[in-house]
Short mmCIF file of C-alpha atoms in Angstrom, two decimals:
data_model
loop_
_atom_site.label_atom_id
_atom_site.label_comp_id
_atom_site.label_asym_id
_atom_site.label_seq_id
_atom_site.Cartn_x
_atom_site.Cartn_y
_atom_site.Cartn_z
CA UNK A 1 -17.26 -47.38 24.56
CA UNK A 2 -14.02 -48.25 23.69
CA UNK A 3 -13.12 -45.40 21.74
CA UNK A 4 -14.27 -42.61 23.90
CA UNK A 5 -12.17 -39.85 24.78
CA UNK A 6 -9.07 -39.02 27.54
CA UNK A 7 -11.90 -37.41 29.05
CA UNK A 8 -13.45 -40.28 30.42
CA UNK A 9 -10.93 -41.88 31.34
CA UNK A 10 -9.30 -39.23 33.24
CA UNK A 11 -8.27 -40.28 36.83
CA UNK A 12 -9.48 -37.96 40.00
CA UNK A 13 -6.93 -36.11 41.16
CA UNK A 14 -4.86 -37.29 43.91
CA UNK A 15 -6.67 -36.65 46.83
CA UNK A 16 -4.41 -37.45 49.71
CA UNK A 17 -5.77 -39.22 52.65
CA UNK A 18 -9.18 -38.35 51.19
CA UNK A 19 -8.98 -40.89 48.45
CA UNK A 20 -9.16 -44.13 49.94
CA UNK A 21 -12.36 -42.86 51.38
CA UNK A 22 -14.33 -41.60 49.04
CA UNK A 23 -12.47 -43.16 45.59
CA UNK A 24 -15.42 -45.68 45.40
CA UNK A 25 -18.43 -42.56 45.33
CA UNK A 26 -16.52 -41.09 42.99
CA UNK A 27 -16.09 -44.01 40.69
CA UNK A 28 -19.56 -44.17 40.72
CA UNK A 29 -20.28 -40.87 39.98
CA UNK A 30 -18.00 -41.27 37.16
CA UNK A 31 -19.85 -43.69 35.91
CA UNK A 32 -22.97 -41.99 35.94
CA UNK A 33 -21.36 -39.44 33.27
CA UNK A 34 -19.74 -42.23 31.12
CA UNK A 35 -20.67 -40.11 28.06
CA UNK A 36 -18.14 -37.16 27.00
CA UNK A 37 -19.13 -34.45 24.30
CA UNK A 38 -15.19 -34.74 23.34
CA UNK A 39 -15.58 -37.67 22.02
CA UNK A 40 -17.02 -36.53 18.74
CA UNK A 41 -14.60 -33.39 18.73
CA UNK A 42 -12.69 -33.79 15.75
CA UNK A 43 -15.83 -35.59 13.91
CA UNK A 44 -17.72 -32.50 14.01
CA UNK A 45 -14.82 -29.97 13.63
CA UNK A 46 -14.70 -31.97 10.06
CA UNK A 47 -19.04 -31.45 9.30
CA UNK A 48 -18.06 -28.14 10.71
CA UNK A 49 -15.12 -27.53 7.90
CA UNK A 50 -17.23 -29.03 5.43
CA UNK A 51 -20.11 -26.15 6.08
CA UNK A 52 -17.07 -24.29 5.98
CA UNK A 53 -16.75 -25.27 2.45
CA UNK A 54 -20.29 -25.20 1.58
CA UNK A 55 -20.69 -21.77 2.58
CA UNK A 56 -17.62 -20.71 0.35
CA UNK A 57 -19.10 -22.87 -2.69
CA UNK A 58 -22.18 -20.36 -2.58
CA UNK A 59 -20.16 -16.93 -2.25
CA UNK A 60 -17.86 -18.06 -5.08
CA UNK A 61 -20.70 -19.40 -7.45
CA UNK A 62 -23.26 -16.19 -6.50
CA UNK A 63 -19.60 -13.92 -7.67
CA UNK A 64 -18.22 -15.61 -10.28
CA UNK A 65 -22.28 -15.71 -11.92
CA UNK A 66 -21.87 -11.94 -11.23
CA UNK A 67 -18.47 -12.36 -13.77
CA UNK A 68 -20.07 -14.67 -16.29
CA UNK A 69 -23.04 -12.86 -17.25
CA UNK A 70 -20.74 -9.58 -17.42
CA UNK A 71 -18.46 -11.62 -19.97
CA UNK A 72 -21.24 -13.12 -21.51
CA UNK A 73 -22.41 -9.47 -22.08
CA UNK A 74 -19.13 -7.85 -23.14
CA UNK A 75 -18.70 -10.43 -26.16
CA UNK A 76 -21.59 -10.09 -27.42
CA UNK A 77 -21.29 -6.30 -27.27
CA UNK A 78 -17.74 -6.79 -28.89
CA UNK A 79 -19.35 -9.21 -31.26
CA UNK A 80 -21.74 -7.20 -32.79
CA UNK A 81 -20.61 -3.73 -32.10
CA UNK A 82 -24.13 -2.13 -31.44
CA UNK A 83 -24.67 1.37 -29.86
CA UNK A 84 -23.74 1.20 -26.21
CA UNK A 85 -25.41 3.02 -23.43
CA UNK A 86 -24.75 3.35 -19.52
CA UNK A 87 -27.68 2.49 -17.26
CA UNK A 88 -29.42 5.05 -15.74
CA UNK A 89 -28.90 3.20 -12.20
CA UNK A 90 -25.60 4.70 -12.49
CA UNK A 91 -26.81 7.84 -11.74
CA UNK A 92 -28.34 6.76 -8.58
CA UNK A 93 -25.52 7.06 -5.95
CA UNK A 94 -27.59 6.27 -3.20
CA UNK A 95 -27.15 3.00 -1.37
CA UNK A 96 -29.16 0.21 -3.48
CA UNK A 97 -31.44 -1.59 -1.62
CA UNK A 98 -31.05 -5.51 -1.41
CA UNK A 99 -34.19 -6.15 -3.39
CA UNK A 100 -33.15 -3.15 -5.96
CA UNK A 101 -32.71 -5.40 -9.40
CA UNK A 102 -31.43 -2.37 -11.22
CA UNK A 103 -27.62 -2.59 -11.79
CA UNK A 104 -24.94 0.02 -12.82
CA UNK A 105 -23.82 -1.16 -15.78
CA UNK A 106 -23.83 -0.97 -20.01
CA UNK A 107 -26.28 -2.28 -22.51
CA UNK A 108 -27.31 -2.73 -25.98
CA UNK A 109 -29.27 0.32 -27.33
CA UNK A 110 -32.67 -1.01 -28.29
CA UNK A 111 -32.54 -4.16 -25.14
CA UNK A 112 -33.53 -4.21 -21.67
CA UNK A 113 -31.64 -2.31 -19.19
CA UNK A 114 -29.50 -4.65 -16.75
CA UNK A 115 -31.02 -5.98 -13.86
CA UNK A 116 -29.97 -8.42 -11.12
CA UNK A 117 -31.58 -11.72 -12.33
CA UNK A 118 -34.05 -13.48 -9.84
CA UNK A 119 -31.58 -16.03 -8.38
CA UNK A 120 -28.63 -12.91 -7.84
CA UNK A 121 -31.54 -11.72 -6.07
CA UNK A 122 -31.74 -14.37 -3.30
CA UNK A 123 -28.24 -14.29 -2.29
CA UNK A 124 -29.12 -12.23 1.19
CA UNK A 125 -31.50 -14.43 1.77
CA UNK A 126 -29.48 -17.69 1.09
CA UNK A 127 -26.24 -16.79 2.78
CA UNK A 128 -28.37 -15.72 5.78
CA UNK A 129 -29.84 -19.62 5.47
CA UNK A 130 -26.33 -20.73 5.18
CA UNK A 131 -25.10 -18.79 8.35
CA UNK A 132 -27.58 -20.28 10.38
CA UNK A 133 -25.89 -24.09 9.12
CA UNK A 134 -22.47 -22.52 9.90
CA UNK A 135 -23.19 -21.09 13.15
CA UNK A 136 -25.08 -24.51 14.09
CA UNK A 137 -21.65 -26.43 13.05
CA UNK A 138 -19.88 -24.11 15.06
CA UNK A 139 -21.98 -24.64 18.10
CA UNK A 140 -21.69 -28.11 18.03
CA UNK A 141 -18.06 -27.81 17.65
CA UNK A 142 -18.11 -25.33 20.48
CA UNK A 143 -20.16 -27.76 22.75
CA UNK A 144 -17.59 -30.66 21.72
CA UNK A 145 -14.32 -28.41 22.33
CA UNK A 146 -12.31 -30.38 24.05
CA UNK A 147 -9.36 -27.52 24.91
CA UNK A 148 -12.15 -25.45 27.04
CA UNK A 149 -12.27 -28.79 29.20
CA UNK A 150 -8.07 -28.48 29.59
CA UNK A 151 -8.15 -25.04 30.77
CA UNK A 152 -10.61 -25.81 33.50
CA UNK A 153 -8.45 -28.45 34.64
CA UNK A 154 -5.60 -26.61 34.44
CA UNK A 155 -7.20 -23.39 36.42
CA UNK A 156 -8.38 -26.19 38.99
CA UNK A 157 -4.74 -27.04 39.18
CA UNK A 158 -3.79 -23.43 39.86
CA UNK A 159 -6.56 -22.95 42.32
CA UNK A 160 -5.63 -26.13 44.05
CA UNK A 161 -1.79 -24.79 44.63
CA UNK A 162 -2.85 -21.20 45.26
CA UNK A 163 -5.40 -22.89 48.29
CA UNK A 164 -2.07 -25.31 49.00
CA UNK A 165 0.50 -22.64 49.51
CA UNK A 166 -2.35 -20.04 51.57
CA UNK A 167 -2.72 -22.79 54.23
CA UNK A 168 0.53 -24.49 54.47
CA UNK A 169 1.37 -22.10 56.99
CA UNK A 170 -1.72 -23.28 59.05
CA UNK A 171 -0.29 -26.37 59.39
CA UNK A 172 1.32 -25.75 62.75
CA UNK A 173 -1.94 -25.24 64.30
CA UNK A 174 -4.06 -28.01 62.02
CA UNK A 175 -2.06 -30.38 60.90
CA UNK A 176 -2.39 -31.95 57.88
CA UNK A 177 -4.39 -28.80 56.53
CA UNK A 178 -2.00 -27.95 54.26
CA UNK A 179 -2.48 -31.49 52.28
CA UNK A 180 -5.96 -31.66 52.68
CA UNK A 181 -7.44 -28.54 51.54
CA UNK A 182 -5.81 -28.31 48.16
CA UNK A 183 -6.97 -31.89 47.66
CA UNK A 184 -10.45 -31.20 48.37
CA UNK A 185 -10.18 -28.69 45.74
CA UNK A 186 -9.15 -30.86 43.19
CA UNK A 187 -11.73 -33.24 43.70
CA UNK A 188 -14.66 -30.29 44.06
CA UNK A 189 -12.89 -29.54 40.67
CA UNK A 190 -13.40 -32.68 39.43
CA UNK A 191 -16.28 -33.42 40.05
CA UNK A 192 -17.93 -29.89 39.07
CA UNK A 193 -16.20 -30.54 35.98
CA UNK A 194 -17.57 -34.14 35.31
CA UNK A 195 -20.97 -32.32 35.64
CA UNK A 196 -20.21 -29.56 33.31
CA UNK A 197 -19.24 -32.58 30.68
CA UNK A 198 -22.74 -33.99 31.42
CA UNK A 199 -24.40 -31.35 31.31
CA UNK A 200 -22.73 -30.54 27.38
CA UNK A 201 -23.30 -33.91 26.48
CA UNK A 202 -27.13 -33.65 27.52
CA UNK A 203 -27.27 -30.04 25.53
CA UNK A 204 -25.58 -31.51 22.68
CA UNK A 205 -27.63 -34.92 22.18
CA UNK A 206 -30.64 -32.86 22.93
CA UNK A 207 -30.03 -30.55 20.02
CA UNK A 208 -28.93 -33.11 17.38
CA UNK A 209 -31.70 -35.05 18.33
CA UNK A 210 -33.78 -31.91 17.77
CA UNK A 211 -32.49 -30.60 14.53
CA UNK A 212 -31.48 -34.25 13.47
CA UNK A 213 -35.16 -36.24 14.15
CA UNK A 214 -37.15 -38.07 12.56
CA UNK A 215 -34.38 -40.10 11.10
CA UNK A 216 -34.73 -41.79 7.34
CA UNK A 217 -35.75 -45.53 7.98
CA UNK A 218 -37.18 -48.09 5.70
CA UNK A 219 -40.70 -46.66 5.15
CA UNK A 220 -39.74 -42.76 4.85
CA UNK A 221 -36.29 -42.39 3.10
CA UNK A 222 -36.41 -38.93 2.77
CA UNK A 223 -38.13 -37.55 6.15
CA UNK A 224 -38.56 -33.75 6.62
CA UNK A 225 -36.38 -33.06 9.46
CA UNK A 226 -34.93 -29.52 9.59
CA UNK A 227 -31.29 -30.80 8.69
CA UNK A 228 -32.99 -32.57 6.14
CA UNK A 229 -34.93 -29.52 4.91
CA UNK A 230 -32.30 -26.50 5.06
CA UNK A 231 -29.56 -29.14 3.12
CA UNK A 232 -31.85 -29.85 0.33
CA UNK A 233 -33.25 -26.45 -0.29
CA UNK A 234 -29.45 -24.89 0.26
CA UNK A 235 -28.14 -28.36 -1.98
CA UNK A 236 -30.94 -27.17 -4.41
CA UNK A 237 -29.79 -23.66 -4.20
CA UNK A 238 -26.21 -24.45 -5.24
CA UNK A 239 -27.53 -26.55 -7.98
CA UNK A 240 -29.55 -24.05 -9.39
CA UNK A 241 -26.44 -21.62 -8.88
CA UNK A 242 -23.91 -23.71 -11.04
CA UNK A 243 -26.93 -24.31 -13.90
CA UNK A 244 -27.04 -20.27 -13.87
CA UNK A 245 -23.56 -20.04 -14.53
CA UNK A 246 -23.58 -23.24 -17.06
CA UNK A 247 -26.38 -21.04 -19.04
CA UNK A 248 -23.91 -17.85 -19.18
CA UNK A 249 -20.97 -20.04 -20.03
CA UNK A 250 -22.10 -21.94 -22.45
CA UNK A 251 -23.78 -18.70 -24.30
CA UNK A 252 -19.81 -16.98 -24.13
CA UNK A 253 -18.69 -20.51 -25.93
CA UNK A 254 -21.24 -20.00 -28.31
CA UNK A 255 -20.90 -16.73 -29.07
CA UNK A 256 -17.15 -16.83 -29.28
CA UNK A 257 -17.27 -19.75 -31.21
CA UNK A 258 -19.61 -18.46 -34.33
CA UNK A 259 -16.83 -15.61 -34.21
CA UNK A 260 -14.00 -18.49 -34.83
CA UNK A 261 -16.22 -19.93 -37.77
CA UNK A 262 -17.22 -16.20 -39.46
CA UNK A 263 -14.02 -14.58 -40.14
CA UNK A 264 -10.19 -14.89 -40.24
CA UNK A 265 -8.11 -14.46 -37.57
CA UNK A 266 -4.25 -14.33 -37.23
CA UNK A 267 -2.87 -17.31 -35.70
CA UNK A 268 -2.61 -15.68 -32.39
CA UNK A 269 -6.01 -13.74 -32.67
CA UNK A 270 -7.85 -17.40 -33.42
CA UNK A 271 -5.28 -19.31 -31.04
CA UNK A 272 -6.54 -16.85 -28.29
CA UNK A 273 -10.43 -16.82 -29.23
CA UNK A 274 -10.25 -20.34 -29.19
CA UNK A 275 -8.62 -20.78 -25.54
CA UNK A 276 -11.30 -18.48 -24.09
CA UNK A 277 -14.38 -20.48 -25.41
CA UNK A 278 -11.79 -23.68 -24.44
CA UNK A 279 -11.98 -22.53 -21.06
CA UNK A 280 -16.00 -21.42 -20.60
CA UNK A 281 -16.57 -25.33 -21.81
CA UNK A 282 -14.02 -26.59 -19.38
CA UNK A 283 -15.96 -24.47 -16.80
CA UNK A 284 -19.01 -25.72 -17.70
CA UNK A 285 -17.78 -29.24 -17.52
CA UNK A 286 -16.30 -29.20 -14.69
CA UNK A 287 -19.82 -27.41 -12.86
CA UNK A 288 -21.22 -30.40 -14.01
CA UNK A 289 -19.44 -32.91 -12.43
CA UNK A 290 -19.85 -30.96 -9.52
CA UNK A 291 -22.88 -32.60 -7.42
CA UNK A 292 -23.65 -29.88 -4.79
CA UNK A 293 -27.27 -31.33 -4.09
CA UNK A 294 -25.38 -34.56 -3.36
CA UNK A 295 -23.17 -32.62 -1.12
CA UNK A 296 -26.08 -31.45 0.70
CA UNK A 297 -27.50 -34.62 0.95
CA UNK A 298 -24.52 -36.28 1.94
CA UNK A 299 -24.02 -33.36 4.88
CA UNK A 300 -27.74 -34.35 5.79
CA UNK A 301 -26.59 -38.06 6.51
CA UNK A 302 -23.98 -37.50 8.26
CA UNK A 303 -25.55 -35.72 10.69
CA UNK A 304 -28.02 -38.73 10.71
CA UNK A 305 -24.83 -40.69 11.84
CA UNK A 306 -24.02 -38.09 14.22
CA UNK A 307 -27.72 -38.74 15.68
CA UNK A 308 -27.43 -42.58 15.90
CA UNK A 309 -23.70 -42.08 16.85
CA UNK A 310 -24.73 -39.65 19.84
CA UNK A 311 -27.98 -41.82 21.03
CA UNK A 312 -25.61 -44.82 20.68
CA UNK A 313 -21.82 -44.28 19.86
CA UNK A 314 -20.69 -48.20 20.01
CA UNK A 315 -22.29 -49.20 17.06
CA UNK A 316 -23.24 -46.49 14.72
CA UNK A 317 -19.54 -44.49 15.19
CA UNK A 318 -17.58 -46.35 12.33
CA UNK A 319 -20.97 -45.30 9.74
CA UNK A 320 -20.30 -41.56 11.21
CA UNK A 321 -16.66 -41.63 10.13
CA UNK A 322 -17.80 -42.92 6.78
CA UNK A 323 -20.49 -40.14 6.04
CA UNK A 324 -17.56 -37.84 7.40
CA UNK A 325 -15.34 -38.91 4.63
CA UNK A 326 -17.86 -39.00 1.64
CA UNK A 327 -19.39 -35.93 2.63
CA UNK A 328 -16.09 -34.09 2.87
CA UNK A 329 -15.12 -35.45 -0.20
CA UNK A 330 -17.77 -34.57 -2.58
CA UNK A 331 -18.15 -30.83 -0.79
CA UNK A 332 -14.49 -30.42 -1.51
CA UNK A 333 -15.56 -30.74 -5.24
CA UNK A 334 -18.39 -28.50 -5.05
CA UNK A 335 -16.19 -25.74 -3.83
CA UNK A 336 -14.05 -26.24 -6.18
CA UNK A 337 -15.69 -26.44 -9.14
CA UNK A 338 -17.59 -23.04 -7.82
CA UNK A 339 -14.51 -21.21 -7.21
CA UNK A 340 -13.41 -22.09 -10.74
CA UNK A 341 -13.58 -18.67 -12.86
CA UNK A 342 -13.89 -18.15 -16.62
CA UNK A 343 -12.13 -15.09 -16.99
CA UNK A 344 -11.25 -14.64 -20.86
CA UNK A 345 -9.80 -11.06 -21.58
CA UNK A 346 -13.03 -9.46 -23.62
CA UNK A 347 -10.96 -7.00 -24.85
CA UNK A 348 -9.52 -9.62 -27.46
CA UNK A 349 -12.94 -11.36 -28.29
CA UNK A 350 -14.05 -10.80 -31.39
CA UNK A 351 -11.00 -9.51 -33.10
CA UNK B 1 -56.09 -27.92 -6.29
CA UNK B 2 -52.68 -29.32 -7.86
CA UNK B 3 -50.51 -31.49 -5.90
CA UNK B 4 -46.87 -31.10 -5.31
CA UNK B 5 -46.32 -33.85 -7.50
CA UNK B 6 -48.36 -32.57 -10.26
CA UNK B 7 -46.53 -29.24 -10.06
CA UNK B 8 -43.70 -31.77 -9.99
CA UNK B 9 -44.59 -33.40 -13.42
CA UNK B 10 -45.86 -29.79 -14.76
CA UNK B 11 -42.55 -28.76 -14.16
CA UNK B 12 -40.44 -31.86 -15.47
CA UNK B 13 -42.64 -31.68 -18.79
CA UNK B 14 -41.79 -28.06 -19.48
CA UNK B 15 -38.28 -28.53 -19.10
CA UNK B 16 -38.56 -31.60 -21.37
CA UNK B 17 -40.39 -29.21 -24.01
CA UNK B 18 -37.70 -26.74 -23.97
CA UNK B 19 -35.04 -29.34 -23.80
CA UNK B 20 -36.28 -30.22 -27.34
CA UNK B 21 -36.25 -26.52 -28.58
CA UNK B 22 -32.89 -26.08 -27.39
CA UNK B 23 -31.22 -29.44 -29.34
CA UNK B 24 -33.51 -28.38 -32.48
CA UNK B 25 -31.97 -24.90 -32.52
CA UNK B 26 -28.46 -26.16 -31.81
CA UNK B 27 -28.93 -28.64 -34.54
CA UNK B 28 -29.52 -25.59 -37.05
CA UNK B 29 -26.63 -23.35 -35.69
CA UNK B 30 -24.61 -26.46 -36.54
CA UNK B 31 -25.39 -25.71 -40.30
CA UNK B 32 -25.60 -22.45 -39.83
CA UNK B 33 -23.20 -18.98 -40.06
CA UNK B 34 -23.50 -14.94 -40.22
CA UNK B 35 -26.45 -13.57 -39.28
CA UNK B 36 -28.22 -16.82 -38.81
CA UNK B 37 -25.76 -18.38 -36.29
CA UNK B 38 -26.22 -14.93 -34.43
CA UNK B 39 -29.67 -15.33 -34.32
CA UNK B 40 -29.76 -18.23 -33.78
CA UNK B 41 -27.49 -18.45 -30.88
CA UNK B 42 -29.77 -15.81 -29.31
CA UNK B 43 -32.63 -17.69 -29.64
CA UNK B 44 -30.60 -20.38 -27.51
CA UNK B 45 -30.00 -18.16 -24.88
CA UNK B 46 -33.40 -17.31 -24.56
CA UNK B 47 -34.48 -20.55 -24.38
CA UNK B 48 -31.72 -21.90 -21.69
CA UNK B 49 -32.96 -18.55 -19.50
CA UNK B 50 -36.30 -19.51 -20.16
CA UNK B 51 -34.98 -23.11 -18.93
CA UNK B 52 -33.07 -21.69 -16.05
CA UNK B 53 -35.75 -19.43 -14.83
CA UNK B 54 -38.18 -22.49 -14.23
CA UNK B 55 -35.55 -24.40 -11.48
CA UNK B 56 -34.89 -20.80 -10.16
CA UNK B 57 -38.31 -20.26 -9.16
CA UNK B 58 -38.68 -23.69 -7.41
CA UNK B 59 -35.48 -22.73 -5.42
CA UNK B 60 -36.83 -19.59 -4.68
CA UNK B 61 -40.67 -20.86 -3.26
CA UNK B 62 -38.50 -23.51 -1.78
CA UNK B 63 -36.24 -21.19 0.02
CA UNK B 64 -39.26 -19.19 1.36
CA UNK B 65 -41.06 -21.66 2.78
CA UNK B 66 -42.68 -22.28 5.60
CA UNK B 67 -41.22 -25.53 6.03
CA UNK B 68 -38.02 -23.73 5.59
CA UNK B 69 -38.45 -20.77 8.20
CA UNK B 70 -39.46 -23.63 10.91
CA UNK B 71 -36.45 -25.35 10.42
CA UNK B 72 -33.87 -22.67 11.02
CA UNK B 73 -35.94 -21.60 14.18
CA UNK B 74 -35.17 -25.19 15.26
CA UNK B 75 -31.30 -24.91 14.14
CA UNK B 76 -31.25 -21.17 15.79
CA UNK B 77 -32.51 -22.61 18.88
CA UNK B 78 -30.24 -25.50 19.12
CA UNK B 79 -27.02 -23.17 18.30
CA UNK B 80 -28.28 -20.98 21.30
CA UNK B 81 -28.70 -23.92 24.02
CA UNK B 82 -25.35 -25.64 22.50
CA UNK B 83 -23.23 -21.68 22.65
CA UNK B 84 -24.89 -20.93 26.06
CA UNK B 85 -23.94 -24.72 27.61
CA UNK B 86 -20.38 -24.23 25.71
CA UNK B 87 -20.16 -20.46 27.64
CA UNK B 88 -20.96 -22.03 31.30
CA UNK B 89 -17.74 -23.96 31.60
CA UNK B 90 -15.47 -20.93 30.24
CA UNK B 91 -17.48 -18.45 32.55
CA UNK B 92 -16.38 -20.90 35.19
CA UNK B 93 -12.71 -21.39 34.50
CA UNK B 94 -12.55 -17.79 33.87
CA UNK B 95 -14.19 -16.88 37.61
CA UNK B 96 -11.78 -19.94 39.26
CA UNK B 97 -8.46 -18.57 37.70
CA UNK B 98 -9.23 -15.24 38.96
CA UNK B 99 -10.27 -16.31 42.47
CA UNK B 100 -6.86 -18.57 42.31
CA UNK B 101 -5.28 -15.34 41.05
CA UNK B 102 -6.66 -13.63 44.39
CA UNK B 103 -5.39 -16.41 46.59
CA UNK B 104 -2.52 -16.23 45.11
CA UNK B 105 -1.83 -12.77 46.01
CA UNK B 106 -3.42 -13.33 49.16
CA UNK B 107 -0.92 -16.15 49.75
CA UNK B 108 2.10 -13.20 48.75
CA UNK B 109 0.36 -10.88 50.95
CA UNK B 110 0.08 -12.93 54.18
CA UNK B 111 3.42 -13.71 55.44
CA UNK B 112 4.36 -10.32 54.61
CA UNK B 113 1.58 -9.00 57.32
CA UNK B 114 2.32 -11.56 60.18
CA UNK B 115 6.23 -10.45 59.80
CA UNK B 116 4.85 -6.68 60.71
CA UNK B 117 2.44 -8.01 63.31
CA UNK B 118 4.90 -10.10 65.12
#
């Protein structure tokens, strides 16, 4: 375990006349705890980030679908400049319910009133799926922290000198007290904290195991484990997110674009026109280079890794680091290409 | 009783019909303009909802599935054990630096009552 944390190789404290004594049951015990949870701190603070990332990919796609369609809708209203009516959910000030479809807004005389469409409707329930994932990564990064380990130690330390300066004046009538006692504490300390580490280590194998098993092997490449299930329906989710707002951008192209071909513009007007439907198609584009079920599926193997790496860090730790790194890579792209907004002025279209 | 898979191929075969539609009504706006194009480009939309609404209804049975309920019971139960393990070792620095903080003062405290005592 060569690359295992500080942790494990931390020394016991100096334990006075106490240490030649009992250095060798100590050793031992150490031994006995020769995993730590820190060593795959900064491993999961990166899955952890990349939920992190997944989690903003959704809120930005489930808005910026909110913008599209309302684009979408005001350029075709500008387009064909049809009687206009408000919604009659705009006169219901009461708090809408989650399920409530009906939306405040203004439509084409003569055409359905606007709704929520089915997939705006499962954002409560998808972001509370996605919570779960994030408060899972931060768990594991909480069980893995390695600082919460350094302030033990370091209110050990302060016990041990607060114990060292109550019985130094007891020295006069045991000698030697003064030495040993805040050197027992130290190595009470250590050891209690050894078995705290253990005890985090057990809690956190237990759990990846858990959530993580049964692992994809030769036979079953694609086994229903819950990691495996909540990434592809979430990495199905997303996809079916950015196809929603591919469908609304590619409609504003193609609405502002028989505009460019029907009438004659000044420079400027057309110049402009043709920069906003320029932009919806770069949107689009760039949505579909995005691969958020890959994401998922990528997030999904690496905590694979993070199963082999936990039941067996020496040889499944440089495959975790890999996953890391692909998985952070192609999330990073998700995000971004979710976050990206098509937000042509529909005041102008159509002039 | 259908299969998954032939819900599966139900599913692939409808989106392979309307994939059709769409490039045959794309192929006409291309030659088209005015009222047509309109038209046509809201027949387009229609078709891409129509399109859309097929994967969003997968996601959605997908996302309320049993399979997918049992899961995050097993994910909220493993956040709980790894937060409540994570909680024991603050709980226990927190309760040693305040009984060091109490030594501490007892350590202040001390010399200053066997001065009065002696």
């Amino acid at each position: 375990m060569t690359y295992l944390s500080k942790t494990n190789r931390r020394s016991p404290p100096k334990a006075g006349p106490w240490r030649s004594r009992h250095l060798g049951a100590l050793l031992l015990m150490a031994g006995a705890t020769a995993c730590s949870p820190y060593s795959f701190s900064s491993e999961v603070a990166s899955m952890s980030n990349g939920v992190d990332k997944l989690s903003v990919a959704f809120t930005a796609g489930y808005d910026n679908l909110a913008g599209d369609l309302a684009t979408a809708g005001q350029i075709e209203m500008v387009a064909t400049r049809q009687k206009l009516l408000l919604a009659s959910a705009c006169n219901r000030t009461d708090v809408a319910r989650k399920d409530n479809a009906a939306v405040c807004g203004i439509y084409i005389a003569g055409s359905d009133q606007p709704t929520l469409t089915s997939l705006q409707l499962t954002r409560a329930e998808t972001m509370q799926a996605v919570q779960n994932l994030k408060k899972y990564a931060n768990a594991l990064a909480a069980v893995t922290n390695a600082a919460d380990r350094a302030a033990y130690d370091a209110a050990v330390s302060q016990m041990s000198a607060s114990v060292g300066t109550l019985t130094a004046s007891a020295n006069f009538a045991a000698p030697g007290v003064g030495v040993l006692a805040p050197a027992a504490v130290n190595i009470v300390g250590w050891v209690f904290g050894t078995a705290l580490d253990q005890q985090r280590y057990d809690t956190l194998r237990t759990s990846i195991n858990r959530v993580g098993k049964p692992l994809p092997d030769e036979d079953h490449r694609n086994p229903q484990s819950p990691i495996r299930v909540v990434t592809q329906t979430l990495g199905e989710g997303l996809r079916v997110l950015a196809m929603a707002r591919m469908q609304a951008l590619s409609h504003e192209a193609r609405l502002l674009i028989i505009g460019l071909n029907d009438r004659t513009w000044s420079d400027e007007a057309y110049r402009k026109q043709l920069g906003d439907a320029w932009t919806a198609a770069a949107t689009v584009e760039a949505l579909r280079r995005a691969d958020p079920e890959g994401a998922a599926a990528d997030l999904a193997d690496t905590h694979d890794k993070l199963v082999k790496a936990v039941n067996d860090p020496n040889r499944h730790y440089g495959s975790l680091l890999k996953a890391l790194g692909d998985f952070g890579e192609k999330v990073s792209a998700v995000q971004a290409a979710m976050a990206a907004a098509s937000t042509p002025s529909a005041s102008k279209k159509g002039q | 009783m259908p299969t998954l898979a032939d819900i599966d191929e139900a599913k692939k075969e409808c989106v392979a019909v309307l994939d059709s539609r769409i490039d045959a009504a794309q192929e006409l706006l291309n030659d088209a303009s005015g009222a047509a194009a309109a038209k046509l480009v809201g027949v387009i939309d229609q078709l891409t909802k129509k399109r859309l609404d097929i994967f969003t209804q997968k996601y959605i049975a997908d996302l309320k599935s049993e399979a997918m309920k049992n899961a995050l019971d097993v994910i909220k139960q493993a956040t709980k054990d790894m937060n409540e393990v994570a909680q024991t070792m603050k709980t226990v620095t927190d309760f040693i630096n305040k009984a060091a903080a109490l030594l501490g003062a007892g350590a202040t405290v001390l010399p200053a009552l066997k001065g009065t005592n002696s």
